[in-house]
Short mmCIF file of C-alpha atoms in Angstrom, two decimals:
data_model
loop_
_atom_site.label_atom_id
_atom_site.label_comp_id
_atom_site.label_asym_id
_atom_site.label_seq_id
_atom_site.Cartn_x
_atom_site.Cartn_y
_atom_site.Cartn_z
CA MET A 1 -23.32 -53.07 70.24
CA ASN A 2 -24.81 -52.58 66.81
CA LYS A 3 -23.71 -50.80 63.62
CA LYS A 4 -25.69 -47.65 64.42
CA GLU A 5 -24.09 -47.26 67.86
CA ILE A 6 -20.57 -47.72 66.46
CA ALA A 7 -21.26 -45.27 63.65
CA HIS A 8 -22.50 -42.67 66.15
CA ILE A 9 -19.27 -42.94 68.16
CA ARG A 10 -17.01 -42.98 65.11
CA LYS A 11 -18.44 -39.80 63.60
CA GLN A 12 -17.68 -37.86 66.81
CA PHE A 13 -13.94 -38.24 66.21
CA LYS A 14 -13.21 -34.99 64.48
CA LEU A 15 -11.72 -31.77 65.73
CA ASP A 16 -13.96 -29.19 67.40
CA HIS A 17 -16.92 -31.59 67.62
CA ASP A 18 -19.25 -30.40 70.36
CA LEU A 19 -20.30 -33.96 71.30
CA LEU A 20 -16.75 -35.18 72.03
CA LYS A 21 -14.16 -34.24 74.64
CA LEU A 22 -10.69 -35.81 74.78
CA PHE A 23 -8.82 -35.32 78.03
CA ASP A 24 -5.49 -37.17 78.10
CA ILE A 25 -3.37 -39.00 75.56
CA LEU A 26 -0.56 -41.42 76.41
CA ASN A 27 1.97 -42.66 73.85
CA VAL A 28 4.21 -45.61 74.70
CA TYR A 29 7.15 -46.54 72.46
CA VAL A 30 8.15 -50.22 72.55
CA THR A 31 11.33 -51.48 70.87
CA LYS A 32 11.22 -54.74 68.94
CA ASP A 33 14.64 -55.93 70.13
CA SER A 34 13.93 -55.82 73.84
CA SER A 35 10.11 -55.81 73.87
CA GLU A 36 10.37 -53.21 76.59
CA ILE A 37 9.06 -49.70 77.10
CA TYR A 38 11.67 -47.34 75.63
CA HIS A 39 9.78 -44.10 76.24
CA TYR A 40 6.33 -42.83 77.17
CA GLU A 41 4.67 -39.44 77.14
CA CYS A 42 1.36 -38.34 78.67
CA LEU A 43 -0.17 -34.98 77.77
CA PRO A 44 -3.55 -33.26 77.75
CA PHE A 45 -4.94 -33.82 74.27
CA GLY A 46 -5.69 -30.11 73.92
CA MET A 47 -2.00 -29.23 74.30
CA LEU A 48 -1.04 -31.09 71.11
CA ASP A 49 -0.43 -29.18 67.90
CA ARG A 50 -3.53 -29.13 65.73
CA GLU A 51 -1.71 -31.13 63.03
CA LYS A 52 -0.96 -33.88 65.55
CA GLN A 53 -4.56 -33.84 66.77
CA GLU A 54 -5.77 -34.38 63.21
CA LEU A 55 -3.43 -37.35 62.76
CA TYR A 56 -4.67 -38.97 65.96
CA MET A 57 -8.31 -38.33 65.08
CA GLY A 58 -7.72 -40.13 61.80
CA ASN A 59 -6.15 -43.03 63.67
CA PHE A 60 -9.07 -43.35 66.10
CA LYS A 61 -11.65 -43.17 63.34
CA LYS A 62 -9.76 -45.75 61.27
CA LEU A 63 -9.62 -48.09 64.27
CA LEU A 64 -13.41 -47.94 64.65
CA THR A 65 -14.10 -48.50 60.95
CA GLY A 66 -15.25 -51.88 59.65
CA GLU A 67 -18.00 -54.47 59.77
CA LEU A 68 -19.12 -56.13 62.98
CA ASP A 69 -17.81 -59.70 63.37
CA GLN A 70 -15.31 -59.06 60.58
CA LYS A 71 -13.15 -56.24 61.89
CA LEU A 72 -15.00 -55.07 65.01
CA PHE A 73 -15.97 -57.54 67.74
CA GLU A 74 -17.98 -56.95 70.88
CA LEU A 75 -16.48 -59.26 73.50
CA ARG A 76 -17.63 -60.32 76.94
CA PHE A 77 -14.99 -60.25 79.68
CA GLN A 78 -13.89 -63.54 81.21
CA GLU A 79 -15.49 -64.10 84.58
CA GLU A 80 -12.54 -65.68 86.39
CA ALA A 81 -9.45 -63.92 85.07
CA GLU A 82 -6.52 -63.17 87.38
CA GLU A 83 -5.89 -59.41 87.67
CA PRO A 84 -8.66 -58.78 85.15
CA THR A 85 -8.30 -56.00 82.61
CA LYS A 86 -11.97 -55.24 83.14
CA VAL A 87 -11.22 -53.97 86.67
CA LEU A 88 -8.16 -52.04 85.49
CA LEU A 89 -10.08 -50.23 82.76
CA HIS A 90 -13.05 -49.53 85.02
CA GLN A 91 -10.76 -47.93 87.60
CA ALA A 92 -9.00 -45.93 84.91
CA LEU A 93 -12.24 -44.36 83.66
CA SER A 94 -12.55 -42.16 86.75
CA SER A 95 -8.91 -41.90 87.90
CA GLU A 96 -6.75 -38.81 88.12
CA THR A 97 -4.38 -38.32 85.21
CA GLU A 98 -1.29 -39.81 86.86
CA ASP A 99 -3.22 -42.84 88.14
CA TRP A 100 -4.79 -43.31 84.69
CA MET A 101 -1.34 -43.22 83.09
CA ASN A 102 0.04 -45.81 85.54
CA LEU A 103 -2.91 -48.13 84.93
CA MET A 104 -2.39 -47.88 81.17
CA LEU A 105 1.31 -48.68 81.65
CA LEU A 106 0.27 -51.79 83.56
CA LEU A 107 -1.87 -52.74 80.58
CA VAL A 108 1.16 -52.26 78.31
CA GLU A 109 3.14 -54.64 80.54
CA LYS A 110 0.42 -57.24 79.97
CA MET A 111 0.71 -56.63 76.25
CA LEU A 112 4.48 -57.19 76.34
CA ALA A 113 4.32 -60.42 78.34
CA ASP A 114 5.04 -63.45 76.11
CA THR A 115 4.88 -61.25 73.00
CA LYS A 116 7.60 -60.39 70.50
CA TYR A 117 6.88 -57.49 68.17
CA GLU A 118 8.31 -57.65 64.66
CA ARG A 119 8.80 -53.87 64.53
CA ASP A 120 9.11 -51.02 66.95
CA THR A 121 5.57 -50.29 68.10
CA VAL A 122 3.71 -47.32 69.51
CA ILE A 123 0.73 -47.94 71.79
CA THR A 124 -1.59 -44.97 72.13
CA PHE A 125 -4.24 -44.54 74.78
CA VAL A 126 -6.74 -41.72 74.90
CA ARG A 127 -9.54 -41.09 77.34
CA GLY A 128 -12.45 -38.77 77.06
CA GLU A 129 -16.21 -38.75 76.82
CA TYR A 130 -18.75 -38.49 74.06
CA PHE A 131 -22.28 -37.21 74.41
CA ARG A 132 -25.52 -38.60 73.13
CA PRO A 133 -28.74 -36.55 73.01
CA THR A 134 -31.55 -37.86 75.20
CA LYS A 135 -34.10 -37.11 72.47
CA SER A 136 -34.20 -37.53 68.73
CA ARG A 137 -33.95 -34.42 66.61
CA ASN A 138 -37.14 -32.39 66.26
CA GLU A 139 -36.99 -29.43 63.88
CA GLU A 140 -40.19 -27.87 65.26
CA ALA A 141 -39.32 -28.15 68.94
CA GLU A 142 -38.20 -25.03 70.79
CA VAL A 143 -35.76 -27.06 72.87
CA SER A 144 -32.72 -28.32 70.99
CA GLU A 145 -31.95 -32.04 71.01
CA ARG A 146 -28.56 -31.12 72.49
CA ASP A 147 -29.94 -29.29 75.51
CA GLU A 148 -30.04 -32.64 77.30
CA VAL A 149 -27.29 -35.17 76.64
CA TYR A 150 -25.90 -38.29 78.29
CA ALA A 151 -22.12 -38.29 78.88
CA HIS A 152 -20.31 -41.56 78.12
CA PRO A 153 -16.70 -41.73 79.43
CA PHE A 154 -14.42 -44.06 77.46
CA ILE A 155 -10.86 -45.27 76.92
CA LEU A 156 -9.55 -46.09 73.47
CA GLY A 157 -6.34 -47.99 72.82
CA SER A 158 -4.57 -48.20 69.47
CA VAL A 159 -1.53 -50.34 68.58
CA ASN A 160 0.52 -48.96 65.70
CA SER A 161 3.67 -50.33 64.13
CA THR A 162 6.50 -48.21 62.75
CA GLU A 163 8.57 -48.25 59.58
CA GLN A 164 11.88 -46.75 58.63
CA GLN A 165 11.91 -43.89 56.17
CA ARG A 166 13.40 -44.65 52.77
CA LYS A 167 16.70 -43.32 51.55
CA SER A 168 16.08 -40.66 48.95
CA LEU A 169 17.63 -38.02 46.74
CA ILE A 170 16.37 -34.48 47.34
CA PHE A 171 16.95 -31.11 45.71
CA ASP A 172 17.99 -28.24 47.97
CA TYR A 173 16.37 -25.06 46.63
CA VAL A 174 18.60 -22.77 48.71
CA GLU A 175 21.96 -24.38 47.88
CA ARG A 176 20.77 -25.41 44.41
CA GLU A 177 22.20 -28.88 44.63
CA PHE A 178 21.10 -32.50 44.80
CA LYS A 179 21.59 -34.12 48.19
CA TYR A 180 21.41 -37.60 49.64
CA ASN A 181 18.76 -37.72 52.35
CA TYR A 182 18.38 -40.37 55.00
CA ILE A 183 16.29 -39.81 58.13
CA VAL A 184 16.72 -42.35 60.92
CA ASP A 185 13.53 -41.39 62.77
CA PRO A 186 10.83 -44.07 62.23
CA ILE A 187 7.38 -43.26 60.90
CA ILE A 188 4.45 -44.23 63.13
CA LYS A 189 1.78 -45.79 60.91
CA LEU A 190 -1.25 -44.06 62.39
CA SER A 191 -3.24 -44.58 59.19
CA ALA A 192 -3.10 -48.38 59.55
CA PRO A 193 -3.57 -49.42 63.21
CA GLU A 194 -2.61 -53.02 63.96
CA GLN A 195 -5.36 -53.53 66.54
CA GLY A 196 -6.96 -51.85 69.52
CA PHE A 197 -10.03 -51.53 71.71
CA PHE A 198 -12.81 -49.21 72.81
CA TYR A 199 -14.08 -49.49 76.41
CA PRO A 200 -16.77 -49.68 77.60
CA SER A 201 -19.01 -51.12 74.93
CA VAL A 202 -22.54 -49.83 74.34
CA THR A 203 -25.84 -51.66 74.75
CA ASP A 204 -29.14 -49.93 74.01
CA ASN A 205 -27.29 -46.59 73.86
CA ALA A 206 -25.95 -47.09 77.40
CA SER A 207 -22.39 -47.83 78.51
CA ASP A 208 -21.84 -51.54 79.10
CA VAL A 209 -18.82 -52.16 81.36
CA ASN A 210 -19.17 -55.94 80.99
CA HIS A 211 -18.22 -55.82 77.31
CA ILE A 212 -15.38 -54.34 75.28
CA LEU A 213 -15.10 -53.58 71.57
CA TYR A 214 -12.04 -55.25 70.06
CA CYS A 215 -10.78 -53.73 66.81
CA ALA A 216 -8.72 -55.90 64.46
CA GLY A 217 -6.25 -54.41 62.01
CA LYS A 218 -7.56 -56.48 59.10
CA ALA A 219 -10.91 -58.14 58.49
CA ASN A 220 -11.22 -61.69 59.84
CA GLU A 221 -7.73 -61.61 61.40
CA LEU A 222 -7.94 -61.84 65.18
CA ASN A 223 -5.13 -61.83 67.74
CA PRO A 224 -6.15 -64.55 70.24
CA HIS A 225 -3.35 -63.66 72.67
CA PHE A 226 -4.40 -60.01 72.80
CA ILE A 227 -8.07 -60.93 73.24
CA GLU A 228 -7.68 -63.60 75.91
CA GLN A 229 -4.45 -62.72 77.74
CA VAL A 230 -4.37 -58.92 77.47
CA LEU A 231 -8.04 -57.92 77.43
CA ASN A 232 -9.07 -61.04 79.38
CA ALA A 233 -12.08 -61.36 77.10
CA GLU A 234 -13.81 -64.50 75.89
CA LYS A 235 -12.64 -65.85 72.55
CA THR A 236 -14.85 -65.36 69.54
CA VAL A 237 -15.12 -66.39 65.91
CA THR A 238 -15.14 -64.20 62.83
CA ALA A 239 -18.01 -64.01 60.35
CA GLN A 240 -15.76 -65.84 57.89
CA GLU A 241 -15.21 -68.71 60.36
CA GLU A 242 -18.91 -68.80 61.19
CA ARG A 243 -19.82 -69.08 57.51
CA PHE A 244 -17.39 -71.99 57.16
CA ILE A 245 -19.03 -73.70 60.16
CA PHE A 246 -22.45 -73.15 58.59
CA GLU A 247 -21.30 -74.65 55.29
CA GLU A 248 -19.84 -77.71 57.01
CA ILE A 249 -23.03 -78.27 59.02
CA VAL A 250 -25.19 -78.04 55.89
CA LYS A 251 -22.88 -80.50 54.11
CA GLU A 252 -23.23 -82.92 57.02
CA VAL A 253 -27.03 -82.76 56.68
CA ALA A 254 -27.60 -82.36 52.93
CA GLY A 255 -24.40 -83.65 51.35
CA ASP A 256 -21.71 -81.83 49.38
CA GLN A 257 -23.88 -80.91 46.40
CA LEU A 258 -26.84 -78.54 46.27
CA ASP A 259 -28.49 -77.03 43.23
CA ALA A 260 -28.45 -73.25 42.97
CA ALA A 261 -32.22 -72.92 43.46
CA THR A 262 -32.12 -74.80 46.77
CA LEU A 263 -29.16 -72.76 47.97
CA ALA A 264 -31.01 -69.58 46.98
CA HIS A 265 -33.99 -70.73 49.07
CA VAL A 266 -31.70 -71.33 52.07
CA TYR A 267 -30.31 -67.80 51.81
CA GLU A 268 -33.81 -66.35 51.41
CA GLU A 269 -35.08 -68.14 54.51
CA ILE A 270 -32.16 -66.90 56.60
CA ASN A 271 -32.59 -63.37 55.26
CA ARG A 272 -36.27 -63.56 56.25
CA VAL A 273 -35.18 -64.44 59.80
CA ILE A 274 -32.97 -61.33 59.84
CA GLU A 275 -35.62 -58.98 58.43
CA THR A 276 -38.41 -60.16 60.73
CA ASN A 277 -36.28 -60.02 63.87
CA GLU A 278 -37.79 -57.61 66.40
CA GLU A 279 -35.21 -58.02 69.16
CA GLU A 280 -32.33 -55.63 69.86
CA GLU A 281 -29.86 -58.51 69.64
CA PRO A 282 -29.08 -59.80 66.13
CA PRO A 283 -30.84 -63.14 65.46
CA LYS A 284 -29.02 -66.42 65.91
CA LEU A 285 -29.65 -69.90 64.54
CA ASP A 286 -29.47 -73.01 66.71
CA TYR A 287 -29.95 -76.53 65.35
CA LYS A 288 -33.74 -76.24 65.57
CA ASP A 289 -33.74 -72.99 63.60
CA LEU A 290 -31.45 -74.46 60.95
CA GLU A 291 -33.63 -77.55 60.68
CA ARG A 292 -36.59 -75.28 59.97
CA VAL A 293 -34.60 -73.27 57.38
CA LEU A 294 -33.40 -76.37 55.51
CA THR A 295 -36.82 -77.99 55.52
CA ALA A 296 -38.51 -74.83 54.23
CA SER A 297 -35.86 -74.60 51.50
CA GLY A 298 -36.70 -78.02 50.11
CA VAL A 299 -33.73 -80.00 51.41
CA GLU A 300 -34.84 -83.63 51.71
CA ASP A 301 -34.63 -85.97 54.69
CA VAL A 302 -33.92 -83.25 57.26
CA THR A 303 -34.59 -84.17 60.87
CA SER A 304 -33.92 -82.39 64.12
CA GLU A 305 -31.69 -85.24 65.25
CA LYS A 306 -29.61 -85.12 62.07
CA VAL A 307 -29.03 -81.36 62.34
CA GLU A 308 -28.25 -81.59 66.05
CA GLN A 309 -25.67 -84.28 65.35
CA ALA A 310 -24.16 -82.14 62.59
CA PHE A 311 -23.63 -79.32 65.10
CA GLN A 312 -21.97 -81.78 67.45
CA THR A 313 -19.71 -83.15 64.69
CA VAL A 314 -18.59 -79.79 63.31
CA VAL A 315 -18.22 -77.60 66.44
CA ASP A 316 -18.44 -80.20 69.20
CA ASP A 317 -21.38 -78.33 70.71
CA ARG A 318 -25.01 -79.22 70.09
CA ASN A 319 -26.11 -75.88 71.54
CA PHE A 320 -23.86 -73.69 69.38
CA GLU A 321 -25.65 -70.70 67.81
CA LEU A 322 -24.78 -69.13 64.48
CA LYS A 323 -25.29 -65.41 63.87
CA ALA A 324 -27.74 -65.27 60.98
CA SER A 325 -26.05 -62.23 59.43
CA SER A 326 -22.69 -64.01 59.36
CA VAL A 327 -23.68 -67.13 57.46
CA ILE A 328 -25.07 -65.58 54.28
CA PRO A 329 -23.40 -63.26 51.76
CA LYS A 330 -24.72 -59.69 51.51
CA PHE A 331 -28.21 -60.34 50.24
CA THR A 332 -28.84 -57.44 47.88
CA SER A 333 -25.37 -57.06 46.36
CA LYS A 334 -23.49 -59.30 43.94
CA SER A 335 -21.60 -60.92 46.80
CA ILE A 336 -21.42 -64.48 45.43
CA LYS A 337 -18.52 -65.23 43.11
CA ILE A 338 -18.71 -68.27 40.79
CA ASP A 339 -15.16 -68.91 39.64
CA THR A 340 -14.54 -70.91 36.46
CA LYS A 341 -11.52 -71.28 34.17
CA VAL A 342 -13.26 -69.11 31.57
CA ALA A 343 -14.81 -66.36 33.71
CA THR A 344 -15.81 -65.18 37.16
CA ILE A 345 -19.53 -64.58 37.56
CA SER A 346 -20.90 -62.28 40.28
CA VAL A 347 -24.47 -62.74 41.47
CA SER A 348 -26.53 -61.75 44.49
CA PRO A 349 -28.01 -64.44 46.77
CA GLN A 350 -31.53 -63.44 45.77
CA ASP A 351 -30.68 -63.96 42.07
CA LEU A 352 -28.92 -67.28 42.55
CA ARG A 353 -32.16 -69.02 41.58
CA TYR A 354 -31.53 -67.97 37.96
CA VAL A 355 -28.22 -69.88 37.78
CA ARG A 356 -27.90 -73.58 36.98
CA GLN A 357 -25.09 -75.97 36.24
CA VAL A 358 -26.15 -78.22 33.33
CA ASN A 359 -24.70 -80.97 31.17
CA TYR A 360 -24.57 -80.07 27.49
CA GLN A 361 -23.02 -82.48 24.98
CA GLY A 362 -21.09 -84.14 27.76
CA LYS A 363 -19.70 -80.86 29.13
CA ARG A 364 -20.57 -78.98 32.31
CA CYS A 365 -21.95 -75.52 31.58
CA ILE A 366 -23.25 -72.60 33.63
CA LEU A 367 -26.75 -71.58 32.48
CA ILE A 368 -28.02 -68.14 33.51
CA GLU A 369 -31.61 -67.10 32.93
CA VAL A 370 -31.92 -63.49 31.72
CA ASP A 371 -34.87 -61.22 30.96
CA GLU A 372 -33.28 -59.30 28.11
CA ASP A 373 -30.78 -59.78 25.31
CA ALA A 374 -27.14 -59.96 26.37
CA VAL A 375 -24.98 -57.22 24.85
CA ILE A 376 -21.21 -57.61 24.52
CA GLU A 377 -19.11 -54.64 23.34
CA GLY A 378 -22.18 -53.13 21.71
CA PHE A 379 -23.19 -56.34 19.91
CA THR A 380 -26.43 -58.16 20.79
CA LEU A 381 -25.89 -61.90 21.06
CA ASN A 382 -27.96 -64.29 18.94
CA THR A 383 -30.37 -66.48 20.89
CA GLU A 384 -29.83 -70.20 20.30
CA THR A 385 -32.26 -72.98 21.14
CA LEU A 386 -30.45 -75.89 22.79
CA GLN A 387 -31.60 -79.36 23.66
CA LEU A 388 -30.08 -80.12 27.02
CA ASP A 389 -29.38 -83.67 28.14
#
């Protein structure tokens, strides 16, 4: 599942969209004290008030918003899980409403097993289908791109915590008096889902029942229990964790210190791998690929054996593959932060070559090459000629 496919699905979630149909919605209220189902309600989505529909649409869109491998993760189902969620969800796709509801309640029971929620929680399930045109848009064609569409049935689950409303003082316009106001009904935080899923995933614009899209509430914060025990999916790593693994492997091979120019070359080589990739799947780096990247970047004494051993030392797997897009900062934006006591400097990976750490009069200094005069608060700085040690 790539960014374009997720974006296509996400933009369908708005009212009256002709490429989206929502059939049933099930809300399950779980109390924190007992971790049990307190109440549930299943209705046709079309019977909800329009204001409620808008709130739910916002929740679904928010759930599907974020970067792949940071907040959204395409996961493969475990092959040998007992009572696998994969089978449950696949059955639910084509079940009658009551059977669908009962299957979703079974999934809630899996969610409540061995789990204690800190707050009362509402779990929302919705099922429907979205449509994708079979042809790309052609302004000159007599036949509309929407005359032929593929229907993709899906189930979306969203986990939302609640919060108590605050005590407040209100003014009553009718009675013309100030009143103390305290509402005991909790607010369901639909604008900030805790986590959820979208099933089935999509591969090459086709439904993929062997994968599920897991949606985290916050970037780089996964719920291993939900992934492995509830969804019965294989565990994964975040882009942040993968970048840390990459850094540790490079340190094992090249040492703790690299000059900025060499590091810039490393990022450029990896970005070249990404840009020249012609496969549908995002490119990955094994130890042979990383050996080639480090060698081309000017890192000395790099051998295949040394890089292979570094993989084994850091991740205990010589055949581990790193997603190329996860191990480098965003290449064209100022995504690298150089923190010092005096200032924080932001620079893009492609401009890192213009930054050096030098020794001047016994002090470490950051030297940045610029093409024009630096201007501070409207004043142009004088240019000094220094003799560096």
